[in-house]
């Protein structure tokens, strides 16, 4: 059985499909379908932390990751169903290598739980407001008592005053940098960027005199590469077919020509049934067919690509020589037009 979870605040059904992320603006971990019932844990600005529960094919779960006792394998997104049956309603799709909590088993099925941040706009308005903290009602002191100044931060009785952030702590939300400073990898850690005065950042949390922030900006695409030491910059499609075991899981950055968007049928054995994929040719001038599996987060972008469009992709190798025709299969991580 999985570890116990924080008590639910509210439960409701999504009005729209939503991409669940590790944090507001973080990495996508699950695509939740419209109508799925979720437990609302908390809300923050325009995002809501929700929890889903459902059944998955137990054979697709593998070793623990981070604090999760199990994770999805690297083959394809994993469908979460409302019941322990392949005829059960699909309520969500977990991304590859995403960690989950396990709650129990029924035959070849495992019940899982996963929390993620989604846009609050995917929730009914009434439900989204349930978990939002309500401001305390101001109280007028008795006439005989001297006036008191309310503290700027309310401290629960179970906590000591020393545990509360100081009155000078930056409030969470958008803030402007007052003078040029360094962005650190961790409190007291190495500098990773210079932040000029006037830059606007999103403050997320406090930690012993430091504030975790998010800053957004633009930089030339040519100066970026995936943050993964498995990147195979010189790999070709021929390399994948020649060494399918050695290249599995490698990350590549290729220029390819998109031919069409397809939906997988049962003959594509290493693609999930009905999984969308781009039929492409490449990389570069190499005249090889490729299957590029499209995750839910990139589906809208993939649908908008006209045939014969050349794009720069980042993708992870799922199969270098797939059955039955030997076409390499890669999991798309990003797409950009050339």
PDB file of N, CA, C and O in Angstrom, residues 56-113:
ATOM      1  N   UNK A  56      -3.898   1.295 -13.400  1.00  0.00           N
ATOM      2  CA  UNK A  56      -2.971   1.210 -14.532  1.00  0.00           C
ATOM      3  C   UNK A  56      -2.518  -0.237 -14.699  1.00  0.00           C
ATOM      4  O   UNK A  56      -2.595  -1.048 -13.766  1.00  0.00           O
ATOM      5  N   UNK A  57      -2.038  -0.542 -15.895  1.00  0.00           N
ATOM      6  CA  UNK A  57      -1.468  -1.853 -16.180  1.00  0.00           C
ATOM      7  C   UNK A  57      -0.210  -2.038 -15.329  1.00  0.00           C
ATOM      8  O   UNK A  57       0.775  -1.321 -15.487  1.00  0.00           O
ATOM      9  N   UNK A  58      -0.243  -3.011 -14.405  1.00  0.00           N
ATOM     10  CA  UNK A  58       0.864  -3.188 -13.459  1.00  0.00           C
ATOM     11  C   UNK A  58       2.178  -3.497 -14.156  1.00  0.00           C
ATOM     12  O   UNK A  58       3.260  -3.159 -13.644  1.00  0.00           O
ATOM     13  N   UNK A  59       2.132  -4.117 -15.335  1.00  0.00           N
ATOM     14  CA  UNK A  59       3.368  -4.475 -16.032  1.00  0.00           C
ATOM     15  C   UNK A  59       4.121  -3.259 -16.545  1.00  0.00           C
ATOM     16  O   UNK A  59       5.298  -3.355 -16.895  1.00  0.00           O
ATOM     17  N   UNK A  60       3.454  -2.086 -16.583  1.00  0.00           N
ATOM     18  CA  UNK A  60       4.099  -0.867 -17.070  1.00  0.00           C
ATOM     19  C   UNK A  60       4.778  -0.085 -15.946  1.00  0.00           C
ATOM     20  O   UNK A  60       5.395   0.949 -16.218  1.00  0.00           O
ATOM     21  N   UNK A  61       4.676  -0.549 -14.711  1.00  0.00           N
ATOM     22  CA  UNK A  61       5.328   0.144 -13.601  1.00  0.00           C
ATOM     23  C   UNK A  61       6.694  -0.471 -13.343  1.00  0.00           C
ATOM     24  O   UNK A  61       6.892  -1.674 -13.466  1.00  0.00           O
ATOM     25  N   UNK A  62       7.641   0.392 -12.987  1.00  0.00           N
ATOM     26  CA  UNK A  62       9.006  -0.074 -12.757  1.00  0.00           C
ATOM     27  C   UNK A  62       9.534   0.528 -11.457  1.00  0.00           C
ATOM     28  O   UNK A  62       8.767   0.885 -10.583  1.00  0.00           O
ATOM     29  N   UNK A  63      10.850   0.652 -11.343  1.00  0.00           N
ATOM     30  CA  UNK A  63      11.505   0.997 -10.079  1.00  0.00           C
ATOM     31  C   UNK A  63      11.076   2.353  -9.540  1.00  0.00           C
ATOM     32  O   UNK A  63      10.564   3.210 -10.255  1.00  0.00           O
ATOM     33  N   UNK A  64      11.322   2.548  -8.241  1.00  0.00           N
ATOM     34  CA  UNK A  64      10.995   3.805  -7.576  1.00  0.00           C
ATOM     35  C   UNK A  64      11.822   4.943  -8.165  1.00  0.00           C
ATOM     36  O   UNK A  64      12.909   4.746  -8.716  1.00  0.00           O
ATOM     37  N   UNK A  65      11.285   6.153  -8.030  1.00  0.00           N
ATOM     38  CA  UNK A  65      11.995   7.352  -8.476  1.00  0.00           C
ATOM     39  C   UNK A  65      11.722   8.457  -7.469  1.00  0.00           C
ATOM     40  O   UNK A  65      10.592   8.624  -7.016  1.00  0.00           O
ATOM     41  N   UNK A  66      12.757   9.170  -7.087  1.00  0.00           N
ATOM     42  CA  UNK A  66      12.647  10.208  -6.065  1.00  0.00           C
ATOM     43  C   UNK A  66      11.983   9.613  -4.813  1.00  0.00           C
ATOM     44  O   UNK A  66      12.445   8.617  -4.298  1.00  0.00           O
ATOM     45  N   UNK A  67      10.882  10.207  -4.354  1.00  0.00           N
ATOM     46  CA  UNK A  67      10.204   9.696  -3.163  1.00  0.00           C
ATOM     47  C   UNK A  67       9.053   8.759  -3.510  1.00  0.00           C
ATOM     48  O   UNK A  67       8.341   8.299  -2.615  1.00  0.00           O
ATOM     49  N   UNK A  68       8.860   8.469  -4.785  1.00  0.00           N
ATOM     50  CA  UNK A  68       7.754   7.614  -5.202  1.00  0.00           C
ATOM     51  C   UNK A  68       8.197   6.150  -5.217  1.00  0.00           C
ATOM     52  O   UNK A  68       9.291   5.828  -5.690  1.00  0.00           O
ATOM     53  N   UNK A  69       7.350   5.235  -4.755  1.00  0.00           N
ATOM     54  CA  UNK A  69       7.726   3.818  -4.714  1.00  0.00           C
ATOM     55  C   UNK A  69       7.713   3.130  -6.066  1.00  0.00           C
ATOM     56  O   UNK A  69       8.212   2.023  -6.201  1.00  0.00           O
ATOM     57  N   UNK A  70       7.148   3.765  -7.094  1.00  0.00           N
ATOM     58  CA  UNK A  70       7.103   3.164  -8.427  1.00  0.00           C
ATOM     59  C   UNK A  70       7.100   4.282  -9.460  1.00  0.00           C
ATOM     60  O   UNK A  70       6.847   5.450  -9.142  1.00  0.00           O
ATOM     61  N   UNK A  71       7.388   3.917 -10.724  1.00  0.00           N
ATOM     62  CA  UNK A  71       7.392   4.896 -11.801  1.00  0.00           C
ATOM     63  C   UNK A  71       6.947   4.229 -13.090  1.00  0.00           C
ATOM     64  O   UNK A  71       7.004   3.001 -13.236  1.00  0.00           O
ATOM     65  N   UNK A  72       6.511   5.045 -14.043  1.00  0.00           N
ATOM     66  CA  UNK A  72       6.099   4.554 -15.359  1.00  0.00           C
ATOM     67  C   UNK A  72       7.355   4.202 -16.159  1.00  0.00           C
ATOM     68  O   UNK A  72       8.364   4.907 -16.083  1.00  0.00           O
ATOM     69  N   UNK A  73       7.287   3.121 -16.927  1.00  0.00           N
ATOM     70  CA  UNK A  73       8.451   2.752 -17.735  1.00  0.00           C
ATOM     71  C   UNK A  73       8.650   3.746 -18.879  1.00  0.00           C
ATOM     72  O   UNK A  73       7.892   4.722 -19.011  1.00  0.00           O
ATOM     73  N   UNK A  74       9.644   3.519 -19.712  1.00  0.00           N
ATOM     74  CA  UNK A  74      10.006   4.482 -20.760  1.00  0.00           C
ATOM     75  C   UNK A  74       9.354   4.181 -22.103  1.00  0.00           C
ATOM     76  O   UNK A  74       9.652   4.854 -23.088  1.00  0.00           O
ATOM     77  N   UNK A  75       8.462   3.189 -22.173  1.00  0.00           N
ATOM     78  CA  UNK A  75       7.923   2.769 -23.461  1.00  0.00           C
ATOM     79  C   UNK A  75       6.993   3.797 -24.095  1.00  0.00           C
ATOM     80  O   UNK A  75       7.123   4.114 -25.278  1.00  0.00           O
ATOM     81  N   UNK A  76       6.048   4.303 -23.322  1.00  0.00           N
ATOM     82  CA  UNK A  76       5.017   5.199 -23.861  1.00  0.00           C
ATOM     83  C   UNK A  76       4.247   5.793 -22.697  1.00  0.00           C
ATOM     84  O   UNK A  76       4.357   5.320 -21.559  1.00  0.00           O
ATOM     85  N   UNK A  77       3.439   6.845 -22.949  1.00  0.00           N
ATOM     86  CA  UNK A  77       2.563   7.333 -21.894  1.00  0.00           C
ATOM     87  C   UNK A  77       1.668   6.200 -21.392  1.00  0.00           C
ATOM     88  O   UNK A  77       1.280   5.307 -22.149  1.00  0.00           O
ATOM     89  N   UNK A  78       1.347   6.226 -20.095  1.00  0.00           N
ATOM     90  CA  UNK A  78       0.569   5.157 -19.465  1.00  0.00           C
ATOM     91  C   UNK A  78      -0.837   5.656 -19.147  1.00  0.00           C
ATOM     92  O   UNK A  78      -1.015   6.648 -18.440  1.00  0.00           O
ATOM     93  N   UNK A  79      -1.830   4.938 -19.683  1.00  0.00           N
ATOM     94  CA  UNK A  79      -3.211   5.333 -19.470  1.00  0.00           C
ATOM     95  C   UNK A  79      -3.683   4.962 -18.062  1.00  0.00           C
ATOM     96  O   UNK A  79      -3.405   3.873 -17.580  1.00  0.00           O
ATOM     97  N   UNK A  80      -4.381   5.898 -17.443  1.00  0.00           N
ATOM     98  CA  UNK A  80      -4.979   5.679 -16.131  1.00  0.00           C
ATOM     99  C   UNK A  80      -6.481   5.503 -16.354  1.00  0.00           C
ATOM    100  O   UNK A  80      -7.119   6.334 -17.002  1.00  0.00           O
ATOM    101  N   UNK A  81      -7.034   4.416 -15.821  1.00  0.00           N
ATOM    102  CA  UNK A  81      -8.450   4.111 -16.055  1.00  0.00           C
ATOM    103  C   UNK A  81      -9.239   4.189 -14.749  1.00  0.00           C
ATOM    104  O   UNK A  81      -8.696   4.040 -13.649  1.00  0.00           O
ATOM    105  N   UNK A  82     -10.549   4.385 -14.908  1.00  0.00           N
ATOM    106  CA  UNK A  82     -11.414   4.531 -13.742  1.00  0.00           C
ATOM    107  C   UNK A  82     -11.651   3.199 -13.046  1.00  0.00           C
ATOM    108  O   UNK A  82     -12.003   3.166 -11.866  1.00  0.00           O
ATOM    109  N   UNK A  83     -11.467   2.087 -13.751  1.00  0.00           N
ATOM    110  CA  UNK A  83     -11.659   0.768 -13.161  1.00  0.00           C
ATOM    111  C   UNK A  83     -10.544  -0.161 -13.622  1.00  0.00           C
ATOM    112  O   UNK A  83      -9.827   0.130 -14.593  1.00  0.00           O
ATOM    113  N   UNK A  84     -10.395  -1.289 -12.922  1.00  0.00           N
ATOM    114  CA  UNK A  84      -9.309  -2.225 -13.214  1.00  0.00           C
ATOM    115  C   UNK A  84      -9.675  -3.125 -14.381  1.00  0.00           C
ATOM    116  O   UNK A  84      -9.878  -4.335 -14.247  1.00  0.00           O
ATOM    117  N   UNK A  85      -9.745  -2.525 -15.563  1.00  0.00           N
ATOM    118  CA  UNK A  85     -10.130  -3.251 -16.773  1.00  0.00           C
ATOM    119  C   UNK A  85      -9.684  -2.456 -17.982  1.00  0.00           C
ATOM    120  O   UNK A  85      -9.677  -1.211 -17.947  1.00  0.00           O
ATOM    121  N   UNK A  86      -9.324  -3.169 -19.062  1.00  0.00           N
ATOM    122  CA  UNK A  86      -8.937  -2.437 -20.268  1.00  0.00           C
ATOM    123  C   UNK A  86     -10.133  -1.793 -20.944  1.00  0.00           C
ATOM    124  O   UNK A  86      -9.984  -1.081 -21.946  1.00  0.00           O
ATOM    125  N   UNK A  87     -11.327  -2.030 -20.406  1.00  0.00           N
ATOM    126  CA  UNK A  87     -12.524  -1.348 -20.896  1.00  0.00           C
ATOM    127  C   UNK A  87     -12.923  -0.190 -19.988  1.00  0.00           C
ATOM    128  O   UNK A  87     -13.918   0.491 -20.253  1.00  0.00           O
ATOM    129  N   UNK A  88     -12.167   0.006 -18.923  1.00  0.00           N
ATOM    130  CA  UNK A  88     -12.453   1.114 -18.017  1.00  0.00           C
ATOM    131  C   UNK A  88     -12.231   2.459 -18.693  1.00  0.00           C
ATOM    132  O   UNK A  88     -11.394   2.601 -19.580  1.00  0.00           O
ATOM    133  N   UNK A  89     -12.978   3.460 -18.275  1.00  0.00           N
ATOM    134  CA  UNK A  89     -12.860   4.804 -18.848  1.00  0.00           C
ATOM    135  C   UNK A  89     -11.461   5.368 -18.616  1.00  0.00           C
ATOM    136  O   UNK A  89     -10.942   5.305 -17.500  1.00  0.00           O
ATOM    137  N   UNK A  90     -10.854   5.894 -19.667  1.00  0.00           N
ATOM    138  CA  UNK A  90      -9.535   6.522 -19.542  1.00  0.00           C
ATOM    139  C   UNK A  90      -9.715   7.903 -18.922  1.00  0.00           C
ATOM    140  O   UNK A  90     -10.453   8.729 -19.454  1.00  0.00           O
ATOM    141  N   UNK A  91      -9.064   8.134 -17.792  1.00  0.00           N
ATOM    142  CA  UNK A  91      -9.214   9.429 -17.109  1.00  0.00           C
ATOM    143  C   UNK A  91      -7.965  10.303 -17.225  1.00  0.00           C
ATOM    144  O   UNK A  91      -8.045  11.517 -17.035  1.00  0.00           O
ATOM    145  N   UNK A  92      -6.822   9.692 -17.534  1.00  0.00           N
ATOM    146  CA  UNK A  92      -5.576  10.471 -17.614  1.00  0.00           C
ATOM    147  C   UNK A  92      -4.506   9.643 -18.306  1.00  0.00           C
ATOM    148  O   UNK A  92      -4.660   8.428 -18.494  1.00  0.00           O
ATOM    149  N   UNK A  93      -3.411  10.313 -18.667  1.00  0.00           N
ATOM    150  CA  UNK A  93      -2.242   9.640 -19.225  1.00  0.00           C
ATOM    151  C   UNK A  93      -1.001  10.156 -18.511  1.00  0.00           C
ATOM    152  O   UNK A  93      -0.734  11.364 -18.493  1.00  0.00           O
ATOM    153  N   UNK A  94      -0.253   9.246 -17.895  1.00  0.00           N
ATOM    154  CA  UNK A  94       0.981   9.599 -17.200  1.00  0.00           C
ATOM    155  C   UNK A  94       2.138   9.604 -18.184  1.00  0.00           C
ATOM    156  O   UNK A  94       2.248   8.719 -19.039  1.00  0.00           O
ATOM    157  N   UNK A  95       3.033  10.579 -18.065  1.00  0.00           N
ATOM    158  CA  UNK A  95       4.214  10.633 -18.918  1.00  0.00           C
ATOM    159  C   UNK A  95       5.202   9.543 -18.521  1.00  0.00           C
ATOM    160  O   UNK A  95       5.184   9.049 -17.395  1.00  0.00           O
ATOM    161  N   UNK A  96       6.088   9.194 -19.455  1.00  0.00           N
ATOM    162  CA  UNK A  96       7.118   8.200 -19.165  1.00  0.00           C
ATOM    163  C   UNK A  96       7.992   8.664 -18.005  1.00  0.00           C
ATOM    164  O   UNK A  96       8.282   9.841 -17.859  1.00  0.00           O
ATOM    165  N   UNK A  97       8.409   7.685 -17.179  1.00  0.00           N
ATOM    166  CA  UNK A  97       9.329   7.875 -16.052  1.00  0.00           C
ATOM    167  C   UNK A  97       8.760   8.745 -14.927  1.00  0.00           C
ATOM    168  O   UNK A  97       9.499   9.223 -14.072  1.00  0.00           O
ATOM    169  N   UNK A  98       7.466   8.939 -14.918  1.00  0.00           N
ATOM    170  CA  UNK A  98       6.833   9.730 -13.859  1.00  0.00           C
ATOM    171  C   UNK A  98       6.594   8.839 -12.647  1.00  0.00           C
ATOM    172  O   UNK A  98       6.130   7.706 -12.775  1.00  0.00           O
ATOM    173  N   UNK A  99       6.902   9.334 -11.462  1.00  0.00           N
ATOM    174  CA  UNK A  99       6.702   8.584 -10.240  1.00  0.00           C
ATOM    175  C   UNK A  99       5.251   8.592  -9.787  1.00  0.00           C
ATOM    176  O   UNK A  99       4.515   9.567 -10.028  1.00  0.00           O
ATOM    177  N   UNK A 100       4.822   7.509  -9.135  1.00  0.00           N
ATOM    178  CA  UNK A 100       3.456   7.397  -8.625  1.00  0.00           C
ATOM    179  C   UNK A 100       3.468   6.713  -7.269  1.00  0.00           C
ATOM    180  O   UNK A 100       4.406   5.988  -6.923  1.00  0.00           O
ATOM    181  N   UNK A 101       2.418   6.938  -6.497  1.00  0.00           N
ATOM    182  CA  UNK A 101       2.192   6.198  -5.260  1.00  0.00           C
ATOM    183  C   UNK A 101       1.264   5.028  -5.579  1.00  0.00           C
ATOM    184  O   UNK A 101       0.301   5.188  -6.331  1.00  0.00           O
ATOM    185  N   UNK A 102       1.554   3.872  -5.030  1.00  0.00           N
ATOM    186  CA  UNK A 102       0.730   2.689  -5.283  1.00  0.00           C
ATOM    187  C   UNK A 102      -0.171   2.441  -4.080  1.00  0.00           C
ATOM    188  O   UNK A 102       0.255   2.522  -2.933  1.00  0.00           O
ATOM    189  N   UNK A 103      -1.450   2.125  -4.374  1.00  0.00           N
ATOM    190  CA  UNK A 103      -2.446   1.976  -3.328  1.00  0.00           C
ATOM    191  C   UNK A 103      -2.940   0.551  -3.157  1.00  0.00           C
ATOM    192  O   UNK A 103      -3.506   0.216  -2.114  1.00  0.00           O
ATOM    193  N   UNK A 104      -2.781  -0.297  -4.160  1.00  0.00           N
ATOM    194  CA  UNK A 104      -3.270  -1.660  -4.069  1.00  0.00           C
ATOM    195  C   UNK A 104      -3.279  -2.317  -5.439  1.00  0.00           C
ATOM    196  O   UNK A 104      -2.986  -1.682  -6.455  1.00  0.00           O
ATOM    197  N   UNK A 105      -3.621  -3.612  -5.482  1.00  0.00           N
ATOM    198  CA  UNK A 105      -3.624  -4.373  -6.734  1.00  0.00           C
ATOM    199  C   UNK A 105      -4.939  -5.115  -6.902  1.00  0.00           C
ATOM    200  O   UNK A 105      -5.618  -5.446  -5.929  1.00  0.00           O
ATOM    201  N   UNK A 106      -5.275  -5.363  -8.165  1.00  0.00           N
ATOM    202  CA  UNK A 106      -6.418  -6.193  -8.525  1.00  0.00           C
ATOM    203  C   UNK A 106      -6.044  -6.940  -9.796  1.00  0.00           C
ATOM    204  O   UNK A 106      -6.071  -6.360 -10.883  1.00  0.00           O
ATOM    205  N   UNK A 107      -5.638  -8.193  -9.649  1.00  0.00           N
ATOM    206  CA  UNK A 107      -5.180  -8.962 -10.802  1.00  0.00           C
ATOM    207  C   UNK A 107      -3.930  -8.350 -11.403  1.00  0.00           C
ATOM    208  O   UNK A 107      -2.916  -8.170 -10.718  1.00  0.00           O
ATOM    209  N   UNK A 108      -3.995  -8.001 -12.675  1.00  0.00           N
ATOM    210  CA  UNK A 108      -2.844  -7.401 -13.375  1.00  0.00           C
ATOM    211  C   UNK A 108      -2.869  -5.880 -13.333  1.00  0.00           C
ATOM    212  O   UNK A 108      -2.133  -5.235 -14.069  1.00  0.00           O
ATOM    213  N   UNK A 109      -3.720  -5.306 -12.469  1.00  0.00           N
ATOM    214  CA  UNK A 109      -3.865  -3.852 -12.395  1.00  0.00           C
ATOM    215  C   UNK A 109      -3.396  -3.338 -11.038  1.00  0.00           C
ATOM    216  O   UNK A 109      -3.530  -4.015 -10.021  1.00  0.00           O
ATOM    217  N   UNK A 110      -2.835  -2.137 -11.039  1.00  0.00           N
ATOM    218  CA  UNK A 110      -2.403  -1.473  -9.811  1.00  0.00           C
ATOM    219  C   UNK A 110      -3.125  -0.133  -9.681  1.00  0.00           C
ATOM    220  O   UNK A 110      -3.218   0.621 -10.659  1.00  0.00           O
ATOM    221  N   UNK A 111      -3.644   0.138  -8.492  1.00  0.00           N
ATOM    222  CA  UNK A 111      -4.264   1.445  -8.248  1.00  0.00           C
ATOM    223  C   UNK A 111      -3.173   2.428  -7.825  1.00  0.00           C
ATOM    224  O   UNK A 111      -2.371   2.130  -6.937  1.00  0.00           O
ATOM    225  N   UNK A 112      -3.165   3.587  -8.468  1.00  0.00           N
ATOM    226  CA  UNK A 112      -2.114   4.575  -8.211  1.00  0.00           C
ATOM    227  C   UNK A 112      -2.725   5.911  -7.821  1.00  0.00           C
ATOM    228  O   UNK A 112      -3.913   6.172  -8.030  1.00  0.00           O
ATOM    229  N   UNK A 113      -1.867   6.749  -7.268  1.00  0.00           N
ATOM    230  CA  UNK A 113      -2.252   8.116  -6.923  1.00  0.00           C
ATOM    231  C   UNK A 113      -1.120   9.038  -7.369  1.00  0.00           C
ATOM    232  O   UNK A 113       0.063   8.714  -7.205  1.00  0.00           O
TER     233      UNK A 113
END
